[in-house]
């Protein structure tokens, strides 16, 4: 990423792939003709329109193949947030109209695109059960079983968590929903490129993806909706996407997403191996060299590219600034609301205290990260942590109170 270059010698170390990834040059190349040479609207009947429609059809077929789905079951959207909103509101409202009920089940660690869509529906008479997770960040299938009611109209549980990387037992959760005849949605945004997206193996009825998390373009995503699942459109207008999502299709974006998804699927094993090796090098290195650090989320049921670590006594935000000065991009789950830091809802759901949650940093790896990059991070971290802890009064007090080993 030359534009972000810090100095002539230091390369940026980008460890925030869970936030977004750089467009793959091959994907960019596949998209380019649809900006300038082939700018048609797929709804137009002339040859420019037909060329665009052909590109759209090809992209749809390619995505359907990766998911083991039928092309008619795909709805292209502006990204993951829109697809999550369409799944939640679209199914809940359609089910309500059919007189099926008004109860939704989700989990405490979902992305805000899911949680806030559910909260929105609660203003309009829907009820929600938000399942807790174990201290390792996993939903217990028995909790889902116990939460299902005769009036449950939708269950939404993410495939892999964006903050702590935990992988949920989606196929098992889906099987429970199917036994009860309840539509099951999964936000698979973080899973793409690392885990299988086969909608039949996963027992899912609805599945969300967004291209910019797997080296595709930003602003384009999709919802898979199994045939026969009631879905009420949330964007009204033209009849695009089989009447389920109005608006002229983002042709270059959709072409890019399809190519990126296909590449991600082809490279999945290799990518997972590459990231797992680096992830473990990072986690083991940090835990070995820096005292009072913890890994958040299950060690095994975990995305290959995720390392979420808590460093006692520090604020994750401060560490991010020090890392950034060294050209290292990472992230924390906390959000700044009205000038004060709000800890991540995901970390709180694991049972972390307010302070522990604020002391966490997420490193999310990707295909271009090297072991030299990880070693640079491992070399830089101990001094940064020491520096931050030296000005953290409670950490100093705790260390002083500790018996000398
Ligand atoms: C990034 C992300 C989203 C949102 O996708 P956008 O395309 O940015 O709207 C939704 N869910 C998860 C798990 C994500 O990581």
mmCIF file of C-alpha atoms and ligand atoms in Angstrom:
data_model
loop_
_atom_site.group_PDB
_atom_site.id
_atom_site.type_symbol
_atom_site.label_atom_id
_atom_site.label_comp_id
_atom_site.label_asym_id
_atom_site.label_seq_id
_atom_site.Cartn_x
_atom_site.Cartn_y
_atom_site.Cartn_z
ATOM 1 C CA UNK A 1 0.000 0.000 0.000
ATOM 2 C CA UNK A 2 2.391 2.706 -1.238
ATOM 3 C CA UNK A 3 0.168 5.696 -0.378
ATOM 4 C CA UNK A 4 0.294 4.764 3.281
ATOM 5 C CA UNK A 5 4.068 4.385 3.297
ATOM 6 C CA UNK A 6 5.586 5.909 6.424
ATOM 7 C CA UNK A 7 9.154 6.340 5.358
ATOM 8 C CA UNK A 8 11.389 5.076 2.614
ATOM 9 C CA UNK A 9 12.335 1.981 4.576
ATOM 10 C CA UNK A 10 9.361 1.052 6.720
ATOM 11 C CA UNK A 11 6.480 -0.720 5.117
ATOM 12 C CA UNK A 12 3.043 -0.305 6.662
ATOM 13 C CA UNK A 13 2.060 -3.427 8.532
ATOM 14 C CA UNK A 14 -1.655 -3.728 7.986
ATOM 15 C CA UNK A 15 -3.242 -5.997 10.593
ATOM 16 C CA UNK A 16 -6.834 -4.832 10.304
ATOM 17 C CA UNK A 17 -8.260 -7.176 7.672
ATOM 18 C CA UNK A 18 -11.413 -7.738 9.710
ATOM 19 C CA UNK A 19 -12.197 -4.063 9.082
ATOM 20 C CA UNK A 20 -11.458 -4.173 5.376
ATOM 21 C CA UNK A 21 -9.010 -5.547 2.826
ATOM 22 C CA UNK A 22 -7.246 -4.029 -0.163
ATOM 23 C CA UNK A 23 -8.777 -4.746 -3.550
ATOM 24 C CA UNK A 24 -6.896 -7.563 -5.279
ATOM 25 C CA UNK A 25 -5.341 -6.276 -8.551
ATOM 26 C CA UNK A 26 -6.890 -9.200 -10.479
ATOM 27 C CA UNK A 27 -10.304 -8.263 -9.139
ATOM 28 C CA UNK A 28 -9.735 -4.637 -10.106
ATOM 29 C CA UNK A 29 -8.824 -5.757 -13.610
ATOM 30 C CA UNK A 30 -12.027 -7.792 -13.946
ATOM 31 C CA UNK A 31 -14.105 -4.796 -12.821
ATOM 32 C CA UNK A 32 -12.516 -2.128 -15.004
ATOM 33 C CA UNK A 33 -14.392 -2.702 -18.294
ATOM 34 C CA UNK A 34 -17.713 -2.184 -16.520
ATOM 35 C CA UNK A 35 -16.855 1.362 -15.501
ATOM 36 C CA UNK A 36 -16.027 2.775 -18.915
ATOM 37 C CA UNK A 37 -16.186 0.385 -21.882
ATOM 38 C CA UNK A 38 -19.363 -1.460 -20.893
ATOM 39 C CA UNK A 39 -21.396 1.015 -18.888
ATOM 40 C CA UNK A 40 -24.863 -0.342 -19.683
ATOM 41 C CA UNK A 41 -27.799 -0.715 -17.319
ATOM 42 C CA UNK A 42 -28.737 -4.409 -17.053
ATOM 43 C CA UNK A 43 -32.411 -3.440 -17.322
ATOM 44 C CA UNK A 44 -31.936 -1.845 -20.758
ATOM 45 C CA UNK A 45 -32.835 -3.962 -23.777
ATOM 46 C CA UNK A 46 -30.178 -2.582 -26.144
ATOM 47 C CA UNK A 47 -26.801 -4.213 -26.610
ATOM 48 C CA UNK A 48 -25.060 -2.150 -23.932
ATOM 49 C CA UNK A 49 -27.713 -3.259 -21.473
ATOM 50 C CA UNK A 50 -27.479 -6.853 -22.610
ATOM 51 C CA UNK A 51 -23.713 -6.852 -22.084
ATOM 52 C CA UNK A 52 -24.210 -5.622 -18.531
ATOM 53 C CA UNK A 53 -26.925 -8.218 -17.911
ATOM 54 C CA UNK A 54 -24.629 -10.931 -19.200
ATOM 55 C CA UNK A 55 -21.899 -9.830 -16.783
ATOM 56 C CA UNK A 56 -24.433 -9.813 -13.957
ATOM 57 C CA UNK A 57 -25.693 -13.289 -14.848
ATOM 58 C CA UNK A 58 -22.162 -14.678 -15.040
ATOM 59 C CA UNK A 59 -21.275 -13.149 -11.681
ATOM 60 C CA UNK A 60 -24.453 -14.558 -10.146
ATOM 61 C CA UNK A 61 -23.678 -18.018 -11.475
ATOM 62 C CA UNK A 62 -20.136 -17.902 -10.110
ATOM 63 C CA UNK A 63 -21.282 -16.836 -6.622
ATOM 64 C CA UNK A 64 -24.057 -19.455 -6.636
ATOM 65 C CA UNK A 65 -21.498 -22.149 -7.425
ATOM 66 C CA UNK A 66 -19.317 -21.191 -4.454
ATOM 67 C CA UNK A 67 -22.331 -21.289 -2.119
ATOM 68 C CA UNK A 68 -23.866 -24.438 -3.589
ATOM 69 C CA UNK A 69 -26.963 -22.325 -4.186
ATOM 70 C CA UNK A 70 -29.257 -21.531 -7.066
ATOM 71 C CA UNK A 71 -28.604 -18.208 -8.809
ATOM 72 C CA UNK A 72 -32.211 -17.200 -8.142
ATOM 73 C CA UNK A 73 -31.517 -17.352 -4.418
ATOM 74 C CA UNK A 74 -28.980 -14.496 -4.482
ATOM 75 C CA UNK A 75 -29.797 -10.856 -3.847
ATOM 76 C CA UNK A 76 -27.025 -8.348 -4.449
ATOM 77 C CA UNK A 77 -26.885 -5.440 -2.003
ATOM 78 C CA UNK A 78 -24.708 -2.473 -1.107
ATOM 79 C CA UNK A 79 -22.802 -4.506 1.474
ATOM 80 C CA UNK A 80 -23.018 -6.581 4.617
ATOM 81 C CA UNK A 81 -25.054 -4.128 6.653
ATOM 82 C CA UNK A 82 -27.756 -3.915 4.017
ATOM 83 C CA UNK A 83 -27.855 -7.691 3.602
ATOM 84 C CA UNK A 84 -28.175 -8.183 7.376
ATOM 85 C CA UNK A 85 -30.964 -5.602 7.516
ATOM 86 C CA UNK A 86 -32.754 -7.238 4.609
ATOM 87 C CA UNK A 87 -32.509 -10.663 6.221
ATOM 88 C CA UNK A 88 -33.721 -9.541 9.653
ATOM 89 C CA UNK A 89 -36.409 -7.016 8.709
ATOM 90 C CA UNK A 90 -37.372 -8.741 5.483
ATOM 91 C CA UNK A 91 -38.018 -12.136 7.057
ATOM 92 C CA UNK A 92 -39.482 -10.820 10.335
ATOM 93 C CA UNK A 93 -42.003 -8.596 8.568
ATOM 94 C CA UNK A 94 -42.959 -11.210 5.981
ATOM 95 C CA UNK A 95 -43.445 -13.811 8.708
ATOM 96 C CA UNK A 96 -45.516 -11.413 10.797
ATOM 97 C CA UNK A 97 -47.768 -10.753 7.836
ATOM 98 C CA UNK A 98 -48.240 -14.503 7.463
ATOM 99 C CA UNK A 99 -49.350 -14.619 11.103
ATOM 100 C CA UNK A 100 -46.364 -16.716 12.205
ATOM 101 C CA UNK A 101 -45.500 -14.564 15.212
ATOM 102 C CA UNK A 102 -43.173 -11.816 16.328
ATOM 103 C CA UNK A 103 -40.277 -13.426 18.198
ATOM 104 C CA UNK A 104 -36.649 -13.223 17.041
ATOM 105 C CA UNK A 105 -33.592 -14.971 18.494
ATOM 106 C CA UNK A 106 -30.063 -13.679 18.071
ATOM 107 C CA UNK A 107 -26.818 -13.656 20.074
ATOM 108 C CA UNK A 108 -25.083 -11.061 22.231
ATOM 109 C CA UNK A 109 -21.975 -10.972 20.021
ATOM 110 C CA UNK A 110 -23.602 -10.201 16.654
ATOM 111 C CA UNK A 111 -22.437 -7.327 14.482
ATOM 112 C CA UNK A 112 -24.377 -4.117 15.073
ATOM 113 C CA UNK A 113 -25.982 -4.511 11.644
ATOM 114 C CA UNK A 114 -27.853 -7.469 13.138
ATOM 115 C CA UNK A 115 -28.303 -6.265 16.722
ATOM 116 C CA UNK A 116 -29.513 -2.805 15.770
ATOM 117 C CA UNK A 117 -31.877 -4.184 13.121
ATOM 118 C CA UNK A 118 -33.403 -6.432 15.797
ATOM 119 C CA UNK A 119 -33.628 -3.514 18.243
ATOM 120 C CA UNK A 120 -35.326 -1.462 15.546
ATOM 121 C CA UNK A 121 -37.974 -4.143 15.099
ATOM 122 C CA UNK A 122 -38.555 -4.170 18.867
ATOM 123 C CA UNK A 123 -39.913 -0.633 18.511
ATOM 124 C CA UNK A 124 -42.618 -2.095 16.293
ATOM 125 C CA UNK A 125 -43.864 -4.885 18.521
ATOM 126 C CA UNK A 126 -41.282 -7.594 17.909
ATOM 127 C CA UNK A 127 -39.797 -9.466 20.858
ATOM 128 C CA UNK A 128 -36.198 -10.583 20.976
ATOM 129 C CA UNK A 129 -34.203 -13.156 22.888
ATOM 130 C CA UNK A 130 -30.496 -12.370 22.858
ATOM 131 C CA UNK A 131 -28.558 -15.528 23.696
ATOM 132 C CA UNK A 132 -25.473 -15.216 25.880
ATOM 133 C CA UNK A 133 -22.171 -16.820 24.902
ATOM 134 C CA UNK A 134 -19.680 -18.851 26.924
ATOM 135 C CA UNK A 135 -16.611 -17.083 28.306
ATOM 136 C CA UNK A 136 -14.829 -18.340 25.202
ATOM 137 C CA UNK A 137 -17.333 -16.622 22.959
ATOM 138 C CA UNK A 138 -19.409 -19.561 21.744
ATOM 139 C CA UNK A 139 -23.182 -19.907 21.596
ATOM 140 C CA UNK A 140 -24.490 -23.079 23.278
ATOM 141 C CA UNK A 141 -26.873 -25.005 21.008
ATOM 142 C CA UNK A 142 -28.959 -26.015 24.041
ATOM 143 C CA UNK A 143 -29.607 -22.342 24.768
ATOM 144 C CA UNK A 144 -31.045 -21.956 21.292
ATOM 145 C CA UNK A 145 -33.211 -25.027 21.733
ATOM 146 C CA UNK A 146 -34.569 -23.617 24.998
ATOM 147 C CA UNK A 147 -35.224 -20.179 23.520
ATOM 148 C CA UNK A 148 -37.310 -21.331 20.544
ATOM 149 C CA UNK A 149 -41.033 -20.633 20.910
ATOM 150 C CA UNK A 150 -44.058 -21.393 18.756
ATOM 151 C CA UNK A 151 -44.076 -17.729 17.683
ATOM 152 C CA UNK A 152 -40.362 -17.566 16.780
ATOM 153 C CA UNK A 153 -40.098 -16.249 13.220
ATOM 154 C CA UNK A 154 -36.324 -15.939 12.751
ATOM 155 C CA UNK A 155 -32.991 -16.942 14.266
ATOM 156 C CA UNK A 156 -29.843 -14.985 13.386
ATOM 157 C CA UNK A 157 -26.438 -16.209 14.571
ATOM 158 C CA UNK A 158 -23.161 -15.142 13.021
ATOM 159 C CA UNK A 159 -20.782 -17.685 11.501
ATOM 160 C CA UNK A 160 -17.521 -16.134 12.715
ATOM 161 C CA UNK A 161 -17.172 -13.153 14.991
ATOM 162 C CA UNK A 162 -15.515 -10.023 13.653
ATOM 163 C CA UNK A 163 -13.890 -9.006 16.949
ATOM 164 C CA UNK A 164 -12.744 -12.213 18.624
ATOM 165 C CA UNK A 165 -12.804 -14.548 15.620
ATOM 166 C CA UNK A 166 -14.812 -17.307 17.274
ATOM 167 C CA UNK A 167 -16.508 -19.741 14.911
ATOM 168 C CA UNK A 168 -20.042 -20.701 15.919
ATOM 169 C CA UNK A 169 -21.454 -24.201 15.432
ATOM 170 C CA UNK A 170 -23.601 -22.922 12.585
ATOM 171 C CA UNK A 171 -24.544 -26.285 11.054
ATOM 172 C CA UNK A 172 -25.736 -27.515 14.435
ATOM 173 C CA UNK A 173 -27.672 -24.325 15.179
ATOM 174 C CA UNK A 174 -29.181 -24.499 11.702
ATOM 175 C CA UNK A 175 -30.272 -28.085 12.196
ATOM 176 C CA UNK A 176 -32.112 -27.102 15.388
ATOM 177 C CA UNK A 177 -33.916 -24.296 13.572
ATOM 178 C CA UNK A 178 -34.864 -26.626 10.751
ATOM 179 C CA UNK A 179 -36.356 -29.150 13.215
ATOM 180 C CA UNK A 180 -38.593 -26.330 14.412
ATOM 181 C CA UNK A 181 -39.314 -24.920 10.962
ATOM 182 C CA UNK A 182 -37.770 -21.547 11.811
ATOM 183 C CA UNK A 183 -35.756 -19.644 9.165
ATOM 184 C CA UNK A 184 -32.076 -19.387 10.102
ATOM 185 C CA UNK A 185 -29.844 -16.489 9.060
ATOM 186 C CA UNK A 186 -26.082 -16.317 9.446
ATOM 187 C CA UNK A 187 -23.795 -13.332 8.967
ATOM 188 C CA UNK A 188 -20.900 -15.069 7.211
ATOM 189 C CA UNK A 189 -18.984 -11.885 6.432
ATOM 190 C CA UNK A 190 -15.851 -12.861 8.373
ATOM 191 C CA UNK A 191 -15.969 -16.502 7.350
ATOM 192 C CA UNK A 192 -15.531 -15.930 3.617
ATOM 193 C CA UNK A 193 -12.098 -17.008 2.463
ATOM 194 C CA UNK A 194 -11.443 -19.048 5.607
ATOM 195 C CA UNK A 195 -14.388 -21.430 6.032
ATOM 196 C CA UNK A 196 -16.801 -23.292 3.795
ATOM 197 C CA UNK A 197 -19.751 -21.245 2.548
ATOM 198 C CA UNK A 198 -21.773 -24.255 1.393
ATOM 199 C CA UNK A 199 -25.293 -23.240 2.401
ATOM 200 C CA UNK A 200 -26.523 -26.826 2.453
ATOM 201 C CA UNK A 201 -23.710 -28.195 4.602
ATOM 202 C CA UNK A 202 -24.285 -25.251 6.937
ATOM 203 C CA UNK A 203 -28.078 -25.745 7.195
ATOM 204 C CA UNK A 204 -28.676 -22.036 6.637
ATOM 205 C CA UNK A 205 -31.645 -20.347 4.981
ATOM 206 C CA UNK A 206 -30.113 -16.892 4.722
ATOM 207 C CA UNK A 207 -26.456 -15.896 4.521
ATOM 208 C CA UNK A 208 -24.758 -12.491 4.381
ATOM 209 C CA UNK A 209 -21.501 -11.627 2.600
ATOM 210 C CA UNK A 210 -19.694 -8.406 1.786
ATOM 211 C CA UNK A 211 -16.965 -8.189 -0.858
ATOM 212 C CA UNK A 212 -14.532 -5.833 0.872
ATOM 213 C CA UNK A 213 -13.734 -8.386 3.563
ATOM 214 C CA UNK A 214 -12.279 -10.805 0.987
ATOM 215 C CA UNK A 215 -10.214 -8.524 -1.272
ATOM 216 C CA UNK A 216 -13.208 -7.357 -3.283
ATOM 217 C CA UNK A 217 -14.573 -3.810 -3.618
ATOM 218 C CA UNK A 218 -16.323 -1.831 -0.887
ATOM 219 C CA UNK A 219 -20.026 -1.060 -1.206
ATOM 220 C CA UNK A 220 -21.204 -4.391 -2.566
ATOM 221 C CA UNK A 221 -22.501 -7.446 -0.770
ATOM 222 C CA UNK A 222 -25.186 -10.071 -0.999
ATOM 223 C CA UNK A 223 -27.836 -12.019 0.790
ATOM 224 C CA UNK A 224 -28.478 -15.648 0.010
ATOM 225 C CA UNK A 225 -32.160 -16.411 0.676
ATOM 226 C CA UNK A 226 -33.239 -20.022 0.270
ATOM 227 C CA UNK A 227 -36.158 -20.640 -2.084
ATOM 228 C CA UNK A 228 -39.458 -20.463 -0.244
ATOM 229 C CA UNK A 229 -38.225 -18.346 2.699
ATOM 230 C CA UNK A 230 -40.654 -15.432 3.068
ATOM 231 C CA UNK A 231 -38.822 -12.151 2.466
ATOM 232 C CA UNK A 232 -40.340 -8.717 2.234
ATOM 233 C CA UNK A 233 -38.230 -6.180 0.269
ATOM 234 C CA UNK A 234 -36.750 -3.347 2.285
ATOM 235 C CA UNK A 235 -35.884 -1.109 -0.644
ATOM 236 C CA UNK A 236 -38.876 -0.377 -2.827
ATOM 237 C CA UNK A 237 -38.702 0.826 -6.394
ATOM 238 C CA UNK A 238 -37.868 -1.039 -9.569
ATOM 239 C CA UNK A 239 -38.163 -4.773 -9.973
ATOM 240 C CA UNK A 240 -34.449 -5.613 -9.791
ATOM 241 C CA UNK A 241 -33.231 -8.743 -8.014
ATOM 242 C CA UNK A 242 -36.560 -10.531 -8.575
ATOM 243 C CA UNK A 243 -38.503 -7.759 -6.840
ATOM 244 C CA UNK A 244 -36.500 -8.167 -3.670
ATOM 245 C CA UNK A 245 -34.105 -5.214 -3.872
ATOM 246 C CA UNK A 246 -34.817 -2.174 -6.002
ATOM 247 C CA UNK A 247 -32.124 -0.063 -7.615
ATOM 248 C CA UNK A 248 -29.807 -0.299 -10.591
ATOM 249 C CA UNK A 249 -27.321 -3.071 -9.927
ATOM 250 C CA UNK A 250 -23.710 -2.175 -9.101
ATOM 251 C CA UNK A 251 -22.384 -4.071 -12.110
ATOM 252 C CA UNK A 252 -18.625 -3.490 -11.654
ATOM 253 C CA UNK A 253 -18.977 -4.154 -7.936
ATOM 254 C CA UNK A 254 -20.911 -7.373 -8.418
ATOM 255 C CA UNK A 255 -18.436 -8.587 -11.043
ATOM 256 C CA UNK A 256 -15.629 -7.793 -8.606
ATOM 257 C CA UNK A 257 -17.338 -9.568 -5.734
ATOM 258 C CA UNK A 258 -17.856 -12.717 -7.783
ATOM 259 C CA UNK A 259 -14.238 -12.847 -8.941
ATOM 260 C CA UNK A 260 -12.972 -12.110 -5.422
ATOM 261 C CA UNK A 261 -15.209 -14.770 -3.863
ATOM 262 C CA UNK A 262 -14.154 -17.367 -6.380
ATOM 263 C CA UNK A 263 -10.482 -16.572 -5.760
ATOM 264 C CA UNK A 264 -11.008 -16.650 -1.993
ATOM 265 C CA UNK A 265 -12.653 -20.045 -2.290
ATOM 266 C CA UNK A 266 -9.890 -21.436 -4.503
ATOM 267 C CA UNK A 267 -7.189 -20.228 -2.120
ATOM 268 C CA UNK A 268 -9.047 -21.059 1.069
ATOM 269 C CA UNK A 269 -6.858 -23.905 2.377
ATOM 270 C CA UNK A 270 -3.628 -22.142 1.511
ATOM 271 C CA UNK A 271 -4.880 -18.860 3.009
ATOM 272 C CA UNK A 272 -6.011 -20.525 6.216
ATOM 273 C CA UNK A 273 -2.646 -22.249 6.618
ATOM 274 C CA UNK A 274 -0.731 -19.039 5.976
ATOM 275 C CA UNK A 275 -2.784 -17.032 8.455
ATOM 276 C CA UNK A 276 -2.931 -19.731 11.130
ATOM 277 C CA UNK A 277 0.853 -19.992 11.227
ATOM 278 C CA UNK A 278 1.261 -16.232 11.583
ATOM 279 C CA UNK A 279 -1.615 -15.912 14.036
ATOM 280 C CA UNK A 280 -0.119 -18.547 16.328
ATOM 281 C CA UNK A 281 3.300 -16.950 16.066
ATOM 282 C CA UNK A 282 1.747 -13.663 17.158
ATOM 283 C CA UNK A 283 -0.413 -15.070 19.961
ATOM 284 C CA UNK A 284 2.306 -17.327 21.373
ATOM 285 C CA UNK A 285 4.893 -14.577 21.079
ATOM 286 C CA UNK A 286 2.768 -12.045 22.945
ATOM 287 C CA UNK A 287 1.685 -14.431 25.681
ATOM 288 C CA UNK A 288 5.271 -15.600 26.171
ATOM 289 C CA UNK A 289 7.005 -12.242 26.253
ATOM 290 C CA UNK A 290 4.479 -9.907 27.882
ATOM 291 C CA UNK A 291 3.140 -10.689 31.363
ATOM 292 C CA UNK A 292 -0.537 -10.201 32.244
ATOM 293 C CA UNK A 293 -1.899 -10.672 28.737
ATOM 294 C CA UNK A 294 -4.842 -12.816 27.685
ATOM 295 C CA UNK A 295 -6.258 -14.143 24.464
ATOM 296 C CA UNK A 296 -9.951 -13.376 24.026
ATOM 297 C CA UNK A 297 -12.157 -16.007 22.417
ATOM 298 C CA UNK A 298 -11.731 -19.735 22.003
ATOM 299 C CA UNK A 299 -8.255 -20.802 21.003
ATOM 300 C CA UNK A 300 -9.405 -23.600 18.670
ATOM 301 C CA UNK A 301 -12.794 -22.517 17.297
ATOM 302 C CA UNK A 302 -11.202 -19.425 15.884
ATOM 303 C CA UNK A 303 -10.682 -17.766 12.512
ATOM 304 C CA UNK A 304 -7.196 -18.313 11.094
ATOM 305 C CA UNK A 305 -6.550 -14.571 10.937
ATOM 306 C CA UNK A 306 -7.768 -13.323 14.317
ATOM 307 C CA UNK A 307 -5.770 -12.520 17.451
ATOM 308 C CA UNK A 308 -7.679 -10.478 20.043
ATOM 309 C CA UNK A 309 -5.537 -9.782 23.086
ATOM 310 C CA UNK A 310 -6.061 -8.008 26.400
ATOM 311 C CA UNK A 311 -3.110 -6.276 28.039
ATOM 312 C CA UNK A 312 -3.880 -5.665 31.710
ATOM 313 C CA UNK A 313 -3.495 -2.094 32.878
ATOM 314 C CA UNK A 314 -3.502 -0.335 29.522
ATOM 315 C CA UNK A 315 -6.070 1.237 27.256
ATOM 316 C CA UNK A 316 -6.278 -0.470 23.893
ATOM 317 C CA UNK A 317 -6.835 2.887 22.212
ATOM 318 C CA UNK A 318 -3.517 4.208 23.541
ATOM 319 C CA UNK A 319 -1.722 1.127 22.307
ATOM 320 C CA UNK A 320 -3.280 1.602 18.869
ATOM 321 C CA UNK A 321 -1.798 5.087 18.696
ATOM 322 C CA UNK A 322 1.682 3.849 19.617
ATOM 323 C CA UNK A 323 1.396 1.024 17.088
ATOM 324 C CA UNK A 324 0.253 3.474 14.451
ATOM 325 C CA UNK A 325 3.350 5.613 15.057
ATOM 326 C CA UNK A 326 5.384 2.531 14.158
ATOM 327 C CA UNK A 327 3.326 1.943 11.019
ATOM 328 C CA UNK A 328 1.320 -0.916 12.493
ATOM 329 C CA UNK A 329 -2.440 -0.809 11.871
ATOM 330 C CA UNK A 330 -4.631 -2.732 14.322
ATOM 331 C CA UNK A 331 -7.956 -2.029 15.949
ATOM 332 C CA UNK A 332 -9.922 -2.130 19.169
ATOM 333 C CA UNK A 333 -13.549 -3.038 19.535
ATOM 334 C CA UNK A 334 -14.336 0.025 21.601
ATOM 335 C CA UNK A 335 -16.314 2.894 20.196
ATOM 336 C CA UNK A 336 -16.093 6.525 21.153
ATOM 337 C CA UNK A 337 -19.507 7.796 22.125
ATOM 338 C CA UNK A 338 -19.832 11.418 23.284
ATOM 339 C CA UNK A 339 -16.185 11.698 24.247
ATOM 340 C CA UNK A 340 -15.980 8.604 26.446
ATOM 341 C CA UNK A 341 -14.839 5.162 25.410
ATOM 342 C CA UNK A 342 -17.493 2.468 25.305
ATOM 343 C CA UNK A 343 -16.147 -1.048 25.683
ATOM 344 C CA UNK A 344 -17.018 -3.601 23.024
ATOM 345 C CA UNK A 345 -20.340 -5.403 23.539
ATOM 346 C CA UNK A 346 -18.648 -8.589 22.370
ATOM 347 C CA UNK A 347 -15.941 -8.510 25.028
ATOM 348 C CA UNK A 348 -18.466 -7.624 27.729
ATOM 349 C CA UNK A 349 -20.541 -10.627 26.607
ATOM 350 C CA UNK A 350 -17.518 -12.859 27.331
ATOM 351 C CA UNK A 351 -17.688 -11.649 30.911
ATOM 352 C CA UNK A 352 -14.743 -9.240 30.725
ATOM 353 C CA UNK A 353 -14.922 -6.242 33.036
ATOM 354 C CA UNK A 354 -15.228 -2.720 31.631
ATOM 355 C CA UNK A 355 -11.476 -2.147 32.098
ATOM 356 C CA UNK A 356 -10.473 -5.520 30.699
ATOM 357 C CA UNK A 357 -12.607 -4.902 27.626
ATOM 358 C CA UNK A 358 -10.982 -1.509 27.104
ATOM 359 C CA UNK A 359 -7.516 -3.073 27.366
ATOM 360 C CA UNK A 360 -7.999 -5.191 24.250
ATOM 361 C CA UNK A 361 -6.591 -4.918 20.768
ATOM 362 C CA UNK A 362 -7.527 -6.917 17.692
ATOM 363 C CA UNK A 363 -4.906 -7.946 15.168
ATOM 364 C CA UNK A 364 -6.486 -9.410 12.044
ATOM 365 C CA UNK A 365 -4.121 -10.871 9.494
ATOM 366 C CA UNK A 366 -4.345 -11.317 5.750
ATOM 367 C CA UNK A 367 -2.684 -12.833 2.732
ATOM 368 C CA UNK A 368 0.037 -10.208 2.297
ATOM 369 C CA UNK A 369 1.219 -10.331 5.935
ATOM 370 C CA UNK A 370 4.623 -11.957 6.394
ATOM 371 C CA UNK A 371 6.387 -13.563 9.334
ATOM 372 C CA UNK A 372 8.819 -10.610 9.298
ATOM 373 C CA UNK A 373 5.810 -8.340 9.863
ATOM 374 C CA UNK A 374 4.754 -10.409 12.862
ATOM 375 C CA UNK A 375 8.289 -10.349 14.223
ATOM 376 C CA UNK A 376 8.376 -6.578 13.934
ATOM 377 C CA UNK A 377 5.147 -6.369 15.913
ATOM 378 C CA UNK A 378 6.508 -8.793 18.506
ATOM 379 C CA UNK A 379 9.678 -6.744 18.774
ATOM 380 C CA UNK A 380 7.800 -3.466 19.216
ATOM 381 C CA UNK A 381 5.034 -4.515 21.602
ATOM 382 C CA UNK A 382 6.841 -5.211 24.908
ATOM 383 C CA UNK A 383 8.270 -1.691 25.170
ATOM 384 C CA UNK A 384 4.962 -0.093 24.257
ATOM 385 C CA UNK A 385 3.126 -2.097 26.891
ATOM 386 C CA UNK A 386 5.795 -1.298 29.467
ATOM 387 C CA UNK A 387 5.560 2.389 28.622
ATOM 388 C CA UNK A 388 1.768 2.431 28.950
ATOM 389 C CA UNK A 389 1.793 0.403 32.150
ATOM 390 C CA UNK A 390 4.382 2.677 33.741
ATOM 391 C CA UNK A 391 1.773 5.425 33.753
ATOM 392 C CA UNK A 392 -1.133 3.183 34.757
ATOM 393 C CA UNK A 393 -1.469 3.678 38.533
ATOM 394 C CA UNK A 394 -3.586 0.614 39.258
ATOM 395 C CA UNK A 395 -1.265 -1.665 37.378
ATOM 396 C CA UNK A 396 1.730 -0.313 39.317
ATOM 397 C CA UNK A 397 -0.125 -0.839 42.595
ATOM 398 C CA UNK A 398 -0.972 -4.382 41.641
ATOM 399 C CA UNK A 399 2.584 -5.209 40.696
ATOM 400 C CA UNK A 400 3.837 -3.672 43.960
ATOM 401 C CA UNK A 401 1.374 -5.745 45.962
ATOM 402 C CA UNK A 402 2.440 -8.995 44.336
ATOM 403 C CA UNK A 403 4.615 -11.365 46.343
ATOM 404 C CA UNK A 404 8.106 -11.608 44.921
ATOM 405 C CA UNK A 405 8.401 -14.870 43.065
HETATM 406 C C1 LIG B 1 -17.896 -5.748 8.171
HETATM 407 C C2 LIG B 1 -19.019 -6.540 8.728
HETATM 408 C C3 LIG B 1 -20.350 -6.229 8.414
HETATM 409 C C4 LIG B 1 -20.738 -4.997 7.643
HETATM 410 O O1 LIG B 1 -20.417 -5.069 6.301
HETATM 411 P P1 LIG B 1 -20.413 -3.726 5.428
HETATM 412 O O2 LIG B 1 -20.196 -4.190 4.047
HETATM 413 O O3 LIG B 1 -19.267 -2.911 5.953
HETATM 414 O O4 LIG B 1 -21.720 -3.065 5.638
HETATM 415 C C5 LIG B 1 -21.342 -7.051 8.896
HETATM 416 N N1 LIG B 1 -21.055 -8.127 9.648
HETATM 417 C C6 LIG B 1 -19.793 -8.451 9.981
HETATM 418 C C7 LIG B 1 -19.533 -9.652 10.813
HETATM 419 C C8 LIG B 1 -18.734 -7.668 9.542
HETATM 420 O O5 LIG B 1 -17.488 -7.986 9.889
#
